[in-house]
Amino acid sequence: MNILKVNGIDLAYDSYGNETDETILLIAGLGTQMIRWTVPFCEMLAARGFRVIRFDNRDTGLSTHFSHHPTLDFEALAKTLMSGQRPDIPYSLNDMSDDVIGLLYALGIKKAHVVGRSMGGMIAQLAAGRYPERVLSLTSIMSTTGNPDLPPTSPEVMALMTRPAPNPMEDEAGYLAHSLAFAKRIAGTGYPFEENEYRSLIREEVQRAYDPGSVRRQIAAIAVSGDRRPHLAKVTVPALIIHGMDDPMFVPACGKDTAQAISGAEFMLLEGMGHDLPPQLFETIADGIERTARRNG
């Protein structure tokens, strides 16, 4: 585990593969840590001839947290946005895309292939659109554009995601049950839900860092980011959009909209995949990332 100072904050990261190979930077999703990009997946990409870097986004894992910021009230946030004003939030997705480029700069890496899942896909989209000179290719997985005309996440899924969880330090069993219920709900139907693996992963995240407010702060960062299609229209590097047919968080139309916003983007719609990355699809997804990266050459 390594930590670098980037944009005035600490970012925790680790690396796989040969440092002289082209870099793939993996960006995690909402409220989750870099370990969601599992070691076998990172090693699979590294074996294909890439340096693979995963990192904790700001406000997650071992990177800098913004716990000192007042607890966000979603109702007040929505009213502020509807009035056309900018709410008082600690950071935006633009700041998080700046972190991506800042981390590359701190590591002495001129350009990289950026790969993001869910919120990480949004961050990757912004990095590719705002910093075209630093991005070699873009892979956006189970994400969306912020297009206001797209179908929203269902209230039931949003409620599951945002409802208060038991404190794992006081009620670990309750916290695990809460987290597993949500993970099962957003998983696809085509692959078995690996409950023991998820339980171990959730425990590891809690042991690394527990910060119940970070999800709300990152939801706020997404809420103020608006429609990313103007940025996506500027993307000229090879792009791959991967989406699951069973995704209940962002329905397949969200992935299709992302692909349509980027000239020449490939759209990969995977049957049986939900809002997760089952190990059975690692090879397929790694193939897509590698194919997109090689298109740059």
Coordinates of C-alpha atoms in Angstrom, one line a residue:
M1 CA 0.0 0.0 0.0
N2 CA 1.3 3.4 -1.0
I3 CA 0.0 7.0 -0.3
L4 CA 0.7 10.1 -2.4
K5 CA -0.2 13.7 -1.8
V6 CA -2.5 14.7 -4.7
N7 CA -4.4 18.0 -5.0
G8 CA -3.8 18.7 -1.3
I9 CA -5.2 15.3 -0.2
D10 CA -3.8 11.8 0.4
L11 CA -4.6 9.1 -2.2
A12 CA -3.9 5.4 -1.4
Y13 CA -3.0 3.1 -4.2
D14 CA -1.2 -0.1 -5.2
S15 CA 0.2 -1.4 -8.5
Y16 CA 0.5 -4.6 -10.4
G17 CA 2.7 -5.5 -13.4
N18 CA 5.8 -4.0 -15.0
E19 CA 6.2 -0.3 -14.4
T20 CA 7.5 0.2 -17.9
D21 CA 4.3 -1.1 -19.5
E22 CA 1.3 1.1 -20.4
T23 CA -0.8 1.9 -17.4
I24 CA -4.4 1.0 -16.8
L25 CA -5.9 3.0 -14.0
L26 CA -8.9 1.4 -12.2
I27 CA -11.5 3.8 -10.6
A28 CA -13.9 2.5 -8.0
G29 CA -17.6 3.2 -7.6
L30 CA -19.8 5.0 -5.1
G31 CA -18.7 4.6 -1.5
T32 CA -16.6 1.6 -2.3
Q33 CA -12.8 1.0 -2.0
M34 CA -10.2 0.0 -4.5
I35 CA -10.3 -3.6 -3.3
R36 CA -13.6 -4.0 -5.2
W37 CA -11.1 -4.3 -8.1
T38 CA -10.0 -7.7 -6.9
V39 CA -6.4 -8.9 -7.0
P40 CA -7.2 -11.7 -9.5
F41 CA -8.8 -9.2 -11.9
C42 CA -5.8 -6.8 -11.5
E43 CA -3.4 -9.7 -12.1
M44 CA -5.3 -10.8 -15.1
L45 CA -4.9 -7.4 -16.7
A46 CA -1.2 -7.2 -15.7
A47 CA -0.6 -10.6 -17.3
R48 CA -1.7 -9.0 -20.6
G49 CA 1.2 -6.6 -20.6
F50 CA -0.1 -3.6 -18.6
R51 CA 0.8 -1.8 -15.4
V52 CA -2.4 -1.9 -13.4
I53 CA -3.0 0.7 -10.7
R54 CA -6.1 0.8 -8.4
F55 CA -6.7 3.5 -5.8
D56 CA -9.1 4.7 -3.1
N57 CA -11.1 7.7 -4.3
R58 CA -11.1 10.6 -2.0
D59 CA -13.5 10.0 1.0
T60 CA -13.0 6.2 0.8
G61 CA -10.6 3.6 2.1
L62 CA -7.2 4.9 3.2
S63 CA -7.4 8.1 1.2
T64 CA -8.4 11.4 2.8
H65 CA -11.9 11.6 4.2
F66 CA -14.2 14.6 4.5
S67 CA -15.9 13.5 7.7
H68 CA -15.6 17.0 9.1
H69 CA -18.2 18.3 6.6
P70 CA -21.7 18.6 8.0
T71 CA -24.1 15.7 7.3
L72 CA -25.8 16.2 4.0
D73 CA -29.6 16.6 3.8
F74 CA -30.8 15.1 0.5
E75 CA -34.0 17.1 0.6
A76 CA -32.2 20.4 1.1
L77 CA -29.7 19.4 -1.6
A78 CA -32.5 18.7 -4.1
K79 CA -34.2 22.1 -3.3
T80 CA -31.0 23.9 -3.8
L81 CA -30.3 22.3 -7.1
M82 CA -33.9 22.9 -8.3
S83 CA -33.5 26.6 -7.5
G84 CA -30.5 26.7 -9.8
Q85 CA -28.0 27.4 -6.9
R86 CA -24.9 25.4 -6.1
P87 CA -25.2 23.5 -2.8
D88 CA -22.4 23.6 -0.2
I89 CA -20.7 20.3 -0.8
P90 CA -17.0 19.3 -0.1
Y91 CA -16.2 18.2 -3.6
S92 CA -17.6 17.4 -7.1
L93 CA -16.9 14.7 -9.7
N94 CA -14.7 17.2 -11.4
D95 CA -12.5 17.3 -8.3
M96 CA -12.4 13.5 -8.4
S97 CA -11.4 13.4 -12.1
D98 CA -8.7 15.9 -11.2
D99 CA -7.5 13.4 -8.6
V100 CA -7.2 10.8 -11.4
I101 CA -4.9 13.1 -13.4
G102 CA -3.1 14.3 -10.3
L103 CA -2.3 10.7 -9.3
L104 CA -0.8 10.0 -12.8
Y105 CA 1.2 13.2 -12.5
A106 CA 2.5 12.3 -9.1
L107 CA 3.5 8.8 -10.4
G108 CA 5.3 10.3 -13.4
I109 CA 2.9 8.7 -15.8
K110 CA 2.2 10.9 -18.9
K111 CA -0.8 8.9 -20.2
A112 CA -3.0 6.0 -19.1
H113 CA -6.0 3.9 -20.0
V114 CA -8.8 4.8 -17.6
V115 CA -11.4 2.2 -16.5
G116 CA -14.2 3.1 -14.2
R117 CA -17.2 1.3 -12.7
S118 CA -20.5 3.0 -11.8
M119 CA -19.5 6.4 -10.3
G120 CA -15.9 5.5 -11.3
G121 CA -17.2 5.3 -14.9
M122 CA -18.5 8.9 -14.5
I123 CA -15.1 10.0 -13.2
A124 CA -13.3 8.2 -16.1
Q125 CA -15.7 9.9 -18.6
L126 CA -14.8 13.3 -17.2
A127 CA -11.1 12.5 -17.2
A128 CA -11.2 11.5 -20.8
G129 CA -13.3 14.6 -21.8
R130 CA -11.4 17.2 -19.7
Y131 CA -7.9 15.8 -20.1
P132 CA -7.7 14.3 -23.6
E133 CA -3.9 14.7 -23.6
R134 CA -3.5 12.4 -20.6
V135 CA -6.0 9.6 -21.5
L136 CA -5.1 6.7 -23.9
S137 CA -8.5 5.0 -23.9
L138 CA -11.7 4.9 -21.9
T139 CA -13.7 2.0 -20.5
S140 CA -16.9 3.0 -18.7
I141 CA -18.6 0.1 -16.9
M142 CA -22.2 0.0 -15.6
S143 CA -22.3 3.8 -15.6
T144 CA -24.4 6.7 -17.1
T145 CA -24.1 10.1 -18.7
G146 CA -26.2 12.3 -16.3
N147 CA -28.7 12.8 -19.2
P148 CA -31.8 14.0 -17.4
D149 CA -34.1 12.2 -19.9
L150 CA -32.8 8.8 -19.0
P151 CA -34.9 6.5 -16.7
P152 CA -34.0 7.2 -13.0
T153 CA -32.9 4.5 -10.5
S154 CA -36.0 3.1 -9.0
P155 CA -37.1 4.5 -5.6
E156 CA -36.8 1.0 -4.1
V157 CA -33.2 0.6 -5.1
M158 CA -32.3 4.1 -4.0
A159 CA -34.0 3.5 -0.6
L160 CA -32.0 0.3 -0.1
M161 CA -28.8 2.2 -1.0
T162 CA -29.4 5.2 1.2
R163 CA -31.2 3.8 4.3
P164 CA -29.1 3.9 7.5
A165 CA -27.0 0.9 8.2
P166 CA -26.2 -0.5 11.7
N167 CA -22.8 0.5 13.0
P168 CA -20.5 -2.5 12.2
M169 CA -18.5 -1.8 15.3
E170 CA -21.6 -2.4 17.5
D171 CA -23.6 -4.8 15.3
E172 CA -21.4 -6.5 12.7
A173 CA -24.1 -9.1 11.8
G174 CA -26.7 -6.4 11.2
Y175 CA -24.3 -4.4 9.1
L176 CA -23.4 -7.4 7.0
A177 CA -27.0 -8.4 6.5
H178 CA -27.8 -4.8 5.5
S179 CA -24.9 -4.7 3.0
L180 CA -25.5 -8.1 1.6
A181 CA -29.2 -7.4 1.0
F182 CA -28.3 -4.4 -1.2
A183 CA -25.6 -6.3 -3.0
K184 CA -28.0 -9.2 -3.8
R185 CA -30.6 -6.7 -5.1
I186 CA -28.4 -5.1 -7.6
A187 CA -26.6 -8.3 -8.7
G188 CA -27.6 -9.9 -12.0
T189 CA -29.6 -13.1 -12.5
G190 CA -27.1 -14.8 -14.8
Y191 CA -24.5 -15.8 -12.3
P192 CA -24.5 -17.1 -8.7
F193 CA -24.3 -14.6 -5.9
E194 CA -21.1 -15.4 -4.1
E195 CA -22.3 -14.5 -0.6
N196 CA -19.2 -15.6 1.3
E197 CA -16.9 -13.7 -1.0
Y198 CA -19.0 -10.5 -0.6
R199 CA -19.1 -10.9 3.1
S200 CA -15.3 -11.1 3.3
L201 CA -15.0 -8.1 1.0
I202 CA -17.4 -6.0 3.1
R203 CA -15.6 -7.0 6.3
E204 CA -12.2 -6.0 4.7
E205 CA -13.6 -2.6 3.7
V206 CA -14.8 -1.9 7.2
Q207 CA -11.5 -2.9 8.6
R208 CA -9.7 -0.5 6.2
A209 CA -12.0 2.4 6.9
Y210 CA -15.6 2.9 8.1
D211 CA -17.1 6.2 7.2
P212 CA -21.0 6.1 6.9
G213 CA -21.1 9.7 5.6
S214 CA -19.0 9.2 2.5
V215 CA -21.7 7.7 0.4
R216 CA -23.9 10.7 1.0
R217 CA -21.1 13.1 0.1
Q218 CA -20.3 11.2 -3.1
I219 CA -24.0 11.0 -4.1
A220 CA -24.0 14.8 -3.7
A221 CA -20.9 15.0 -6.0
I222 CA -22.8 13.0 -8.6
A223 CA -26.0 15.2 -8.2
V224 CA -24.2 18.4 -9.0
S225 CA -22.1 17.0 -11.9
G226 CA -25.0 17.4 -14.4
D227 CA -25.1 16.1 -17.9
R228 CA -21.7 14.8 -19.0
R229 CA -22.6 14.4 -22.7
P230 CA -20.8 17.7 -23.7
H231 CA -17.6 16.3 -22.2
L232 CA -18.2 12.9 -23.9
A233 CA -18.6 14.6 -27.3
K234 CA -15.0 15.7 -26.9
V235 CA -13.6 12.2 -26.4
T236 CA -11.6 11.0 -29.4
V237 CA -9.7 8.1 -27.9
P238 CA -10.9 4.5 -28.2
A239 CA -13.9 3.9 -25.9
L240 CA -15.7 0.9 -24.6
I241 CA -19.0 1.0 -22.8
I242 CA -19.8 -2.2 -20.8
H243 CA -23.3 -2.6 -19.3
G244 CA -25.4 -5.4 -17.8
M245 CA -28.8 -6.3 -19.1
D246 CA -30.0 -6.8 -15.6
D247 CA -28.6 -3.6 -14.1
P248 CA -31.3 -2.1 -11.7
M249 CA -29.2 0.9 -10.7
F250 CA -28.6 2.2 -14.2
V251 CA -30.8 0.5 -16.8
P252 CA -29.2 -0.6 -20.1
A253 CA -30.5 2.6 -21.8
C254 CA -27.9 4.5 -19.6
G255 CA -25.1 2.5 -21.1
K256 CA -26.4 2.9 -24.6
D257 CA -26.7 6.6 -24.1
T258 CA -23.1 6.7 -23.0
A259 CA -21.9 4.9 -26.1
Q260 CA -24.0 7.1 -28.4
A261 CA -22.4 10.2 -26.8
I262 CA -18.9 9.1 -27.8
S263 CA -17.9 9.0 -31.5
G264 CA -16.9 5.5 -32.4
A265 CA -17.5 3.9 -29.0
E266 CA -18.1 0.2 -28.7
F267 CA -21.1 -0.9 -26.7
M268 CA -20.9 -4.3 -24.9
L269 CA -24.2 -5.4 -23.4
L270 CA -23.8 -8.5 -21.2
E271 CA -26.6 -10.8 -20.6
G272 CA -27.1 -11.8 -16.9
M273 CA -24.9 -9.0 -15.5
G274 CA -26.4 -6.6 -13.0
H275 CA -24.7 -3.7 -11.2
D276 CA -21.7 -5.8 -10.3
L277 CA -18.7 -7.7 -11.8
P278 CA -19.1 -11.4 -11.3
P279 CA -15.8 -13.4 -11.5
Q280 CA -17.3 -15.4 -14.4
L281 CA -17.1 -12.2 -16.5
F282 CA -13.6 -11.1 -15.6
E283 CA -12.1 -12.7 -18.7
T284 CA -14.7 -11.1 -21.0
I285 CA -14.3 -7.7 -19.4
A286 CA -10.5 -7.9 -19.4
D287 CA -10.7 -8.9 -23.1
G288 CA -12.7 -5.8 -23.8
I289 CA -10.4 -3.5 -21.9
E290 CA -7.3 -4.9 -23.7
R291 CA -9.0 -4.7 -27.1
T292 CA -9.9 -1.1 -26.5
A293 CA -6.4 -0.3 -25.2
R294 CA -4.8 -1.9 -28.3
R295 CA -7.0 0.1 -30.6
N296 CA -5.0 3.1 -29.5
G297 CA -1.9 1.8 -31.1

